[in-house]
Short mmCIF file of C-alpha atoms and ligand atoms in Angstrom, two decimals:
data_model
loop_
_atom_site.label_atom_id
_atom_site.label_comp_id
_atom_site.label_asym_id
_atom_site.label_seq_id
_atom_site.Cartn_x
_atom_site.Cartn_y
_atom_site.Cartn_z
CA MET P 1000 0.00 -0.01 -0.03
CA LYS P 1001 1.29 3.44 -0.73
CA ILE P 1002 -0.20 6.27 1.56
CA PHE P 1003 -0.04 10.06 1.15
CA VAL P 1004 0.19 11.36 4.73
CA THR P 1005 -0.48 15.29 4.71
CA GLY P 1006 0.82 17.03 7.87
CA GLY P 1007 3.12 14.40 8.73
CA ALA P 1008 5.92 16.20 10.21
CA GLY P 1009 3.71 17.44 13.03
CA PHE P 1010 2.81 15.88 16.42
CA ILE P 1011 0.18 12.88 15.33
CA GLY P 1012 1.33 12.70 11.63
CA SER P 1013 4.73 11.96 12.96
CA ASN P 1014 3.72 9.72 15.42
CA PHE P 1015 1.46 7.94 13.05
CA ILE P 1016 4.08 7.48 10.25
CA ARG P 1017 6.49 6.08 12.63
CA TYR P 1018 3.76 3.57 13.72
CA MET P 1019 3.01 2.36 10.44
CA MET P 1020 6.48 1.83 9.15
CA LYS P 1021 7.23 -0.23 12.32
CA LYS P 1022 3.78 -2.30 11.77
CA TYR P 1023 3.79 -2.58 7.82
CA PRO P 1024 7.66 -2.46 6.96
CA ASP P 1025 6.46 -2.99 3.26
CA TYR P 1026 3.91 0.02 3.07
CA LYS P 1027 5.31 3.14 1.25
CA ILE P 1028 4.64 6.42 2.71
CA VAL P 1029 4.77 9.97 1.27
CA ASN P 1030 4.93 12.60 3.83
CA TYR P 1031 3.62 15.86 2.28
CA ASP P 1032 3.94 18.91 4.62
CA LYS P 1033 4.20 22.44 4.32
CA LEU P 1034 6.48 22.70 7.37
CA THR P 1035 4.79 25.64 9.22
CA TYR P 1036 6.04 26.46 12.56
CA ALA P 1037 4.35 23.34 13.67
CA GLY P 1038 6.14 21.14 11.39
CA ASN P 1039 9.60 19.68 12.11
CA LEU P 1040 11.61 17.31 10.30
CA ASP P 1041 13.42 16.34 13.88
CA ASN P 1042 10.18 14.49 14.69
CA LEU P 1043 11.10 11.72 12.17
CA LYS P 1044 14.84 11.80 12.20
CA ASP P 1045 14.88 8.08 12.97
CA ILE P 1046 13.17 7.14 9.79
CA ALA P 1047 14.33 9.60 7.42
CA ASP P 1048 16.52 7.26 5.52
CA ASN P 1049 14.20 4.40 5.35
CA PRO P 1050 13.92 3.34 1.64
CA ASN P 1051 10.08 3.30 1.90
CA TYR P 1052 9.54 6.74 3.53
CA LYS P 1053 9.78 9.83 1.13
CA PHE P 1054 9.29 13.42 2.38
CA VAL P 1055 8.04 15.97 -0.15
CA GLN P 1056 7.47 19.89 1.22
CA GLY P 1057 4.20 21.14 0.01
CA ASP P 1058 0.98 23.02 0.81
CA ILE P 1059 -2.21 20.99 0.68
CA CYS P 1060 -3.79 24.20 -1.08
CA ASP P 1061 -1.41 23.80 -4.16
CA TYR P 1062 -3.84 21.80 -6.37
CA ASP P 1063 -0.77 21.02 -8.91
CA LYS P 1064 1.51 19.98 -6.56
CA VAL P 1065 -0.66 17.68 -4.78
CA ALA P 1066 -1.96 16.16 -7.93
CA GLU P 1067 1.42 15.39 -9.25
CA ASN P 1068 2.12 13.67 -5.94
CA ILE P 1069 -0.94 11.66 -5.60
CA LYS P 1070 -0.60 9.88 -9.11
CA ASP P 1071 0.51 6.69 -7.70
CA VAL P 1072 -0.89 6.40 -4.10
CA ASP P 1073 -3.60 4.37 -2.83
CA THR P 1074 -4.62 6.30 0.09
CA ILE P 1075 -4.48 9.73 1.40
CA ILE P 1076 -4.61 10.59 5.24
CA ASN P 1077 -4.96 14.28 6.02
CA PHE P 1078 -3.57 15.13 9.43
CA ALA P 1079 -2.64 18.79 7.75
CA ALA P 1080 -4.19 21.85 9.82
CA ASP P 1081 -3.54 24.83 11.59
CA SER P 1082 -4.30 23.09 14.85
CA HIS P 1083 -3.89 25.45 17.86
CA VAL P 1084 -7.25 27.01 19.36
CA ASP P 1085 -5.42 30.16 20.80
CA ARG P 1086 -3.78 30.96 17.62
CA SER P 1087 -7.08 30.71 15.80
CA ILE P 1088 -8.35 33.34 18.19
CA GLY P 1089 -5.92 35.85 18.67
CA HIS P 1090 -3.23 35.35 15.80
CA ASN P 1091 -3.85 33.88 12.48
CA PRO P 1092 -7.40 32.83 11.95
CA GLY P 1093 -7.63 33.25 8.08
CA ASP P 1094 -4.81 30.64 7.94
CA PHE P 1095 -7.07 28.00 9.68
CA ILE P 1096 -9.71 28.66 7.00
CA GLN P 1097 -7.19 28.37 4.03
CA THR P 1098 -5.62 25.15 5.22
CA ASP P 1099 -8.39 23.36 7.43
CA VAL P 1100 -11.20 24.11 4.70
CA TYR P 1101 -9.84 25.07 1.43
CA GLY P 1102 -6.70 22.68 1.50
CA THR P 1103 -9.17 19.99 2.57
CA PHE P 1104 -11.32 20.66 -0.69
CA THR P 1105 -8.19 20.94 -2.71
CA LEU P 1106 -7.06 17.29 -1.54
CA LEU P 1107 -10.49 16.20 -2.61
CA GLU P 1108 -10.42 17.80 -5.90
CA ALA P 1109 -7.09 16.42 -6.73
CA MET P 1110 -8.42 12.98 -5.63
CA LYS P 1111 -11.72 13.40 -7.72
CA ASN P 1112 -9.54 14.09 -10.77
CA SER P 1113 -6.85 11.71 -10.35
CA LYS P 1114 -6.54 9.20 -13.35
CA LYS P 1115 -5.75 6.28 -11.37
CA PRO P 1116 -8.62 6.13 -8.69
CA LEU P 1117 -7.64 6.13 -4.79
CA GLU P 1118 -8.81 3.52 -2.61
CA ARG P 1119 -9.60 5.94 0.60
CA PHE P 1120 -9.26 9.42 2.01
CA ILE P 1121 -9.21 9.59 5.77
CA GLN P 1122 -9.96 13.15 7.25
CA ILE P 1123 -8.45 13.50 10.66
CA SER P 1124 -10.81 15.58 12.53
CA THR P 1125 -11.59 16.37 16.09
CA ASP P 1126 -14.37 16.07 18.69
CA GLU P 1127 -14.05 19.88 18.92
CA VAL P 1128 -16.40 20.05 16.07
CA TYR P 1129 -19.40 19.10 18.50
CA GLY P 1130 -18.47 21.82 20.91
CA ASP P 1131 -18.84 21.98 24.40
CA ILE P 1132 -20.76 19.05 25.90
CA GLU P 1133 -22.55 19.12 29.13
CA ALA P 1134 -21.99 16.04 31.56
CA PRO P 1135 -23.12 13.31 31.60
CA ASN P 1136 -23.53 13.43 27.93
CA PHE P 1137 -21.33 12.04 25.27
CA SER P 1138 -21.22 13.45 21.44
CA LYS P 1139 -22.08 10.74 19.04
CA GLU P 1140 -21.06 10.93 15.22
CA ILE P 1141 -24.52 11.92 14.08
CA ASP P 1142 -24.88 14.73 16.36
CA PRO P 1143 -25.19 18.21 15.05
CA LEU P 1144 -21.74 20.33 14.58
CA LYS P 1145 -21.81 23.07 17.12
CA PRO P 1146 -18.01 24.48 16.99
CA SER P 1147 -17.12 27.00 19.43
CA SER P 1148 -13.55 28.64 18.00
CA PRO P 1149 -12.46 29.49 14.74
CA TYR P 1150 -10.15 26.56 14.87
CA SER P 1151 -13.09 24.19 15.23
CA ALA P 1152 -15.31 26.14 12.76
CA SER P 1153 -12.79 25.57 10.10
CA LYS P 1154 -12.39 21.49 10.75
CA ALA P 1155 -16.11 21.38 10.78
CA GLY P 1156 -15.88 23.10 7.58
CA GLY P 1157 -13.26 20.66 6.31
CA ASP P 1158 -15.62 17.58 7.32
CA LEU P 1159 -18.55 19.01 5.62
CA GLN P 1160 -16.52 19.32 2.43
CA VAL P 1161 -15.44 15.40 3.11
CA MET P 1162 -19.13 14.47 3.50
CA ALA P 1163 -20.27 16.50 0.38
CA ALA P 1164 -17.66 14.67 -1.90
CA TYR P 1165 -18.90 11.25 -0.66
CA ARG P 1166 -22.73 12.26 -1.22
CA THR P 1167 -22.13 14.13 -4.76
CA PHE P 1168 -18.93 12.49 -6.19
CA ASP P 1169 -19.10 9.01 -4.45
CA LEU P 1170 -15.34 9.78 -3.43
CA PRO P 1171 -14.31 6.75 -1.05
CA VAL P 1172 -13.93 8.94 2.25
CA LEU P 1173 -13.98 8.52 6.17
CA ILE P 1174 -13.64 10.82 8.80
CA THR P 1175 -12.10 10.27 12.36
CA ARG P 1176 -12.97 12.57 15.35
CA CYS P 1177 -10.65 12.14 18.23
CA THR P 1178 -10.16 13.59 21.62
CA ASN P 1179 -7.06 15.48 22.98
CA ASN P 1180 -4.07 13.81 22.05
CA TYR P 1181 -0.61 13.65 24.04
CA GLY P 1182 2.66 12.18 23.73
CA PRO P 1183 6.20 12.74 22.40
CA TYR P 1184 6.78 15.41 19.90
CA GLN P 1185 3.98 17.62 20.58
CA TYR P 1186 4.59 21.38 19.78
CA PRO P 1187 5.07 23.03 23.21
CA GLU P 1188 2.19 25.31 22.72
CA LYS P 1189 -0.31 22.82 23.86
CA LEU P 1190 -1.23 22.34 27.56
CA ILE P 1191 0.99 19.29 28.35
CA PRO P 1192 4.22 19.82 26.39
CA LEU P 1193 3.90 23.71 27.56
CA PHE P 1194 3.49 23.18 31.41
CA VAL P 1195 5.93 20.43 31.31
CA THR P 1196 8.90 22.20 29.53
CA ASN P 1197 7.84 25.52 31.36
CA LEU P 1198 8.38 23.71 34.75
CA LEU P 1199 11.81 22.31 33.48
CA GLU P 1200 12.87 25.86 32.64
CA ASP P 1201 11.69 26.74 36.30
CA GLU P 1202 9.11 29.08 34.64
CA LYS P 1203 5.30 29.27 35.74
CA VAL P 1204 2.69 27.64 34.00
CA PRO P 1205 -0.49 29.72 32.73
CA LEU P 1206 -3.56 27.84 33.71
CA TYR P 1207 -6.75 29.18 32.18
CA ASP P 1208 -10.10 29.86 33.89
CA GLY P 1209 -9.71 28.04 37.27
CA GLY P 1210 -8.36 24.76 35.43
CA THR P 1211 -11.90 23.18 36.01
CA GLN P 1212 -12.07 22.17 32.20
CA ILE P 1213 -12.36 18.49 30.94
CA ARG P 1214 -10.54 16.76 28.08
CA ASP P 1215 -10.78 13.30 27.22
CA TRP P 1216 -6.89 12.58 26.84
CA LEU P 1217 -5.72 9.96 24.55
CA TYR P 1218 -2.17 8.59 24.29
CA VAL P 1219 -1.19 9.38 20.74
CA ASP P 1220 -0.24 5.66 19.82
CA ASP P 1221 -3.88 5.10 20.55
CA HIS P 1222 -5.11 7.49 18.29
CA CYS P 1223 -2.68 5.78 15.44
CA SER P 1224 -4.15 2.42 16.07
CA ALA P 1225 -7.65 3.71 15.78
CA ILE P 1226 -6.66 5.28 12.34
CA ASP P 1227 -5.01 2.14 11.29
CA LEU P 1228 -8.08 0.10 12.04
CA VAL P 1229 -10.41 2.99 10.04
CA LEU P 1230 -7.71 2.58 7.24
CA HIS P 1231 -8.25 -1.34 6.87
CA LYS P 1232 -11.60 -1.96 8.21
CA GLY P 1233 -13.64 1.53 8.35
CA ALA P 1234 -16.80 1.58 6.15
CA LEU P 1235 -16.62 4.36 3.55
CA GLY P 1236 -18.93 7.47 4.23
CA GLU P 1237 -18.74 6.89 7.85
CA ILE P 1238 -17.42 8.78 10.55
CA TYR P 1239 -15.80 7.37 13.86
CA ASN P 1240 -15.26 9.10 17.09
CA VAL P 1241 -12.23 8.17 18.96
CA GLY P 1242 -11.45 8.75 22.71
CA ALA P 1243 -10.24 7.26 25.93
CA ASN P 1244 -13.15 7.87 27.89
CA ASN P 1245 -11.06 8.76 31.07
CA ASP P 1246 -12.80 7.57 33.99
CA PRO P 1247 -12.80 9.38 36.30
CA GLU P 1248 -12.65 12.47 34.04
CA ILE P 1249 -9.52 14.83 34.16
CA THR P 1250 -9.59 18.36 34.78
CA ASN P 1251 -6.78 20.62 33.56
CA LEU P 1252 -5.91 21.38 37.09
CA GLU P 1253 -5.39 17.81 37.97
CA ILE P 1254 -2.93 17.40 34.98
CA THR P 1255 -1.20 20.62 36.45
CA LYS P 1256 -0.72 19.12 39.56
CA LYS P 1257 0.74 15.90 38.17
CA ALA P 1258 3.19 17.72 36.08
CA ILE P 1259 4.19 19.86 39.13
CA GLU P 1260 4.67 16.85 41.17
CA MET P 1261 6.89 15.14 38.32
CA CYS P 1262 8.96 18.13 37.80
CA GLY P 1263 9.62 18.63 41.56
CA LYS P 1264 8.14 21.91 41.69
CA ASP P 1265 5.19 23.34 43.96
CA GLU P 1266 1.85 24.98 43.22
CA SER P 1267 3.45 28.43 43.53
CA TYR P 1268 4.43 27.56 39.96
CA ILE P 1269 0.61 28.12 38.83
CA GLU P 1270 -0.12 31.25 37.33
CA PRO P 1271 -3.98 32.00 37.13
CA VAL P 1272 -5.08 33.58 33.66
CA GLU P 1273 -8.52 34.56 33.05
CA GLY P 1274 -10.37 35.38 29.57
CA ILE P 1275 -7.35 34.50 27.52
CA ARG P 1276 -9.31 32.05 25.73
CA PRO P 1277 -12.74 33.37 25.06
CA GLY P 1278 -15.59 30.92 24.14
CA HIS P 1279 -13.60 28.58 26.10
CA ASP P 1280 -15.28 24.91 26.03
CA GLN P 1281 -15.76 23.43 29.55
CA ARG P 1282 -15.97 19.87 28.56
CA TYR P 1283 -15.50 17.25 25.53
CA ALA P 1284 -16.57 13.80 25.64
CA VAL P 1285 -17.30 11.44 22.66
CA ASP P 1286 -19.24 8.22 22.50
CA VAL P 1287 -16.89 5.73 21.12
CA ALA P 1288 -19.26 2.59 20.74
CA LYS P 1289 -18.87 2.76 17.11
CA ILE P 1290 -15.22 2.10 16.80
CA LYS P 1291 -15.24 -0.24 19.73
CA LYS P 1292 -17.61 -2.27 17.55
CA LEU P 1293 -15.08 -2.31 14.87
CA GLY P 1294 -12.55 -3.84 17.18
CA TRP P 1295 -10.69 -0.70 18.67
CA GLN P 1296 -9.66 -0.22 22.00
CA ALA P 1297 -7.63 2.27 23.96
CA GLU P 1298 -4.36 0.57 25.64
CA VAL P 1299 -2.55 3.14 27.54
CA GLU P 1300 -4.06 4.38 30.84
CA PHE P 1301 -3.73 7.78 31.42
CA ASP P 1302 -1.46 7.46 34.78
CA GLU P 1303 1.01 5.48 32.58
CA GLY P 1304 0.61 7.52 29.50
CA ILE P 1305 1.29 11.09 31.39
CA GLU P 1306 4.26 9.36 33.16
CA ARG P 1307 5.73 8.25 29.81
CA THR P 1308 5.02 11.64 28.34
CA ILE P 1309 6.61 13.72 31.06
CA LYS P 1310 9.46 11.42 31.01
CA TRP P 1311 10.04 11.89 27.34
CA TYR P 1312 10.16 15.76 27.67
CA GLN P 1313 12.73 15.58 30.64
CA ASP P 1314 14.96 13.22 28.44
CA ASN P 1315 14.44 14.99 25.06
CA LYS P 1316 15.18 18.57 25.85
CA TRP P 1317 17.49 18.72 22.62
CA TRP P 1318 14.19 18.54 20.93
CA TRP P 1319 12.14 21.12 22.60
CA GLU P 1320 15.14 23.87 23.54
CA LYS P 1321 15.45 24.30 19.99
CA ILE P 1322 11.65 25.04 19.37
CA LYS P 1323 11.30 27.34 22.33
CA SER P 1324 14.11 29.36 21.35
CA GLY P 1325 12.90 30.18 17.84
CA GLU P 1326 9.34 31.16 16.67
CA PHE P 1327 7.91 30.11 19.50
CA LYS P 1328 9.31 32.85 21.72
CA LYS P 1329 7.55 35.46 19.70
CA TYR P 1330 4.43 33.78 19.99
CA TYR P 1331 4.37 33.12 23.66
CA ASP P 1332 5.35 36.59 24.53
CA LYS P 1333 2.28 37.93 22.16
CA GLN P 1334 -0.04 35.25 23.85
CA TYR P 1335 1.09 35.58 27.36
CA LYS P 1336 2.78 38.63 28.07
CA LYS P 1337 0.62 41.14 26.62
P1 NAD J 403 0.18 19.92 14.37
O1 NAD J 403 0.14 21.33 14.55
O2 NAD J 403 1.33 19.40 15.28
O3 NAD J 403 0.79 19.57 12.88
C1 NAD J 403 0.18 19.90 11.87
C2 NAD J 403 1.40 19.75 10.62
O4 NAD J 403 0.23 19.97 9.48
C3 NAD J 403 2.45 20.44 10.46
O5 NAD J 403 3.52 19.73 10.40
C4 NAD J 403 2.36 21.48 9.73
O6 NAD J 403 3.59 21.97 9.05
C5 NAD J 403 1.27 20.88 8.79
N1 NAD J 403 0.78 21.62 7.90
C6 NAD J 403 0.05 23.01 8.29
N2 NAD J 403 -0.72 23.48 7.20
C7 NAD J 403 -0.29 22.67 6.35
C8 NAD J 403 -0.63 23.21 4.82
N3 NAD J 403 -1.40 24.00 4.20
N4 NAD J 403 -0.08 22.05 3.77
C9 NAD J 403 0.66 20.96 4.42
N5 NAD J 403 0.83 20.80 5.62
C10 NAD J 403 0.26 21.86 6.37
O7 NAD J 403 -0.99 19.15 14.70
P2 NAD J 403 -1.54 17.98 15.40
O8 NAD J 403 -1.86 18.22 16.68
O9 NAD J 403 -0.49 16.69 14.89
O10 NAD J 403 -2.88 17.31 14.86
C11 NAD J 403 -2.86 16.76 13.34
C12 NAD J 403 -4.54 16.73 13.05
O11 NAD J 403 -5.24 16.20 14.02
C13 NAD J 403 -4.83 17.98 12.84
O12 NAD J 403 -6.14 17.86 11.52
C14 NAD J 403 -6.05 18.01 13.96
O13 NAD J 403 -7.03 19.23 13.68
C15 NAD J 403 -6.28 16.78 14.40
N6 NAD J 403 -6.54 16.65 15.95
C16 NAD J 403 -5.81 16.97 16.66
C17 NAD J 403 -5.69 16.40 18.07
C18 NAD J 403 -4.66 16.94 18.97
O14 NAD J 403 -5.04 16.66 20.49
N7 NAD J 403 -3.61 17.51 18.76
C19 NAD J 403 -6.82 15.78 18.56
C20 NAD J 403 -7.90 15.48 17.25
C21 NAD J 403 -7.64 15.82 15.82
O1 DAU J 404 -10.06 17.85 21.55
C1 DAU J 404 -9.14 17.85 20.38
C2 DAU J 404 -8.13 19.34 20.11
O2 DAU J 404 -7.49 19.07 21.24
C3 DAU J 404 -7.65 19.16 18.94
O3 DAU J 404 -8.57 19.18 17.90
C4 DAU J 404 -6.48 20.44 18.91
O4 DAU J 404 -6.08 20.40 17.80
C5 DAU J 404 -5.69 20.34 20.02
O5 DAU J 404 -5.03 21.47 19.96
C6 DAU J 404 -6.80 20.35 21.30
O6 DAU J 404 -7.41 21.67 21.63
P1 DAU J 404 -7.52 22.14 23.10
O7 DAU J 404 -7.92 23.51 23.09
O8 DAU J 404 -8.30 21.27 23.92
O9 DAU J 404 -5.99 21.83 23.54
P2 DAU J 404 -4.73 22.73 24.47
O10 DAU J 404 -3.76 21.93 24.67
O11 DAU J 404 -4.65 24.10 23.73
O12 DAU J 404 -5.76 23.19 25.94
C7 DAU J 404 -6.24 22.08 26.90
C8 DAU J 404 -6.80 22.74 27.65
O13 DAU J 404 -5.92 23.52 28.69
C9 DAU J 404 -7.99 24.13 27.40
O14 DAU J 404 -9.02 23.76 28.28
C10 DAU J 404 -7.31 25.21 27.78
C11 DAU J 404 -6.17 24.60 28.78
N1 DAU J 404 -4.87 25.71 28.83
C12 DAU J 404 -4.25 25.46 27.40
C13 DAU J 404 -3.09 26.34 27.24
C14 DAU J 404 -2.42 26.01 25.95
C15 DAU J 404 -4.51 26.42 29.74
O15 DAU J 404 -5.02 26.37 30.68
N2 DAU J 404 -3.29 27.16 29.62
C16 DAU J 404 -2.68 27.01 28.37
O16 DAU J 404 -1.58 27.57 28.28
#
């Protein structure tokens, strides 16, 4: 099988490529990535020389380049996105529409017009498209979309393009909607890597709105196994929720305390911050019965996954110190030191 992975130099895409190359050594993978601030070839240093792996720098909005590069592939898996909620609010919202909506549309157009028909297109979407969900409810795949942020609205727009391509052009598409991932190689703008690396640098951690919010944290390898299953067994035109169903549910404050404890600090390192994320969703939770029926199960318990993750950031300063001294510094100052 030859897979065209977009956004493979980011957090989840790079973990997915590593996962697939290990599990299916004869598969060929083209990693097509624009290398925005979030794309980092260091994430895949260890497999860069594998003859079944090829990197192409390109934008998913560039129709001609996409068309040229999908000529002989079987499947497209679209991870490419602008992915950070805070950046979609106070930084560069237009880029989200461009990549997450227009870029997704461009990939579908190129697939539709390809001489060799492709077997599958998997859109890597998010539980955020359902919006805030009050306990004890869980979002189902058939629920209406109620995105809260410019990021999640742009992801919802991408999903609608995908489903329209199924209905109108009969393209063989599927969508996954996963909850919050964590693990190695996550860009340090997101909660867990930001807080852990700040603490390792003896910096405070900016905890929003009291830290009462709930996310359903899933270790990134479990997301990869879900995509693998959907790739091989998912039904065309279907949407699959993916999530850990953390029980009990976990608040941001609990995660913060865990990071503080593991980094040998105390709670004076918490910097309470209010109103920096307007429209802040309180809780996400998805019903995962459908993908479980297909044969998927999360394997990594949160306690184990978070310890593994924090240890990874402790052991891999080479990876994040480089990032934090570059583009990130400007972003951080604008976001947190206004
Ligand atoms: P990320 O920000 O770490 O990586 C995004 C990657 O896409 C980067 O390598 C970037 O260079 C690339 N990219 C951006 N714009 C591009 C363009 N126009 N053309 C080509 N490449 C482009 O994101 P992530 O956290 O790895 O998320 C990957 C996907 O999974 C996204 O679609 C996101 O919406 C979705 N998702 C993320 C999470 C999460 O918790 N991180 C959860 C559910 C779904
Ligand atoms: O639910 C899936 C989504 O999870 C993905 O679609 C997104 O791409 C991904 O970024 C993530 O979105 P969140 O907004 O949930 O993740 P983030 O790590 O930015 O924030 C998690 C929670 O932590 C949220 O309630 C806001 C809070 N937070 C975040 C940051 C960056 C803080 O309290 N302080 C911070 O500095």
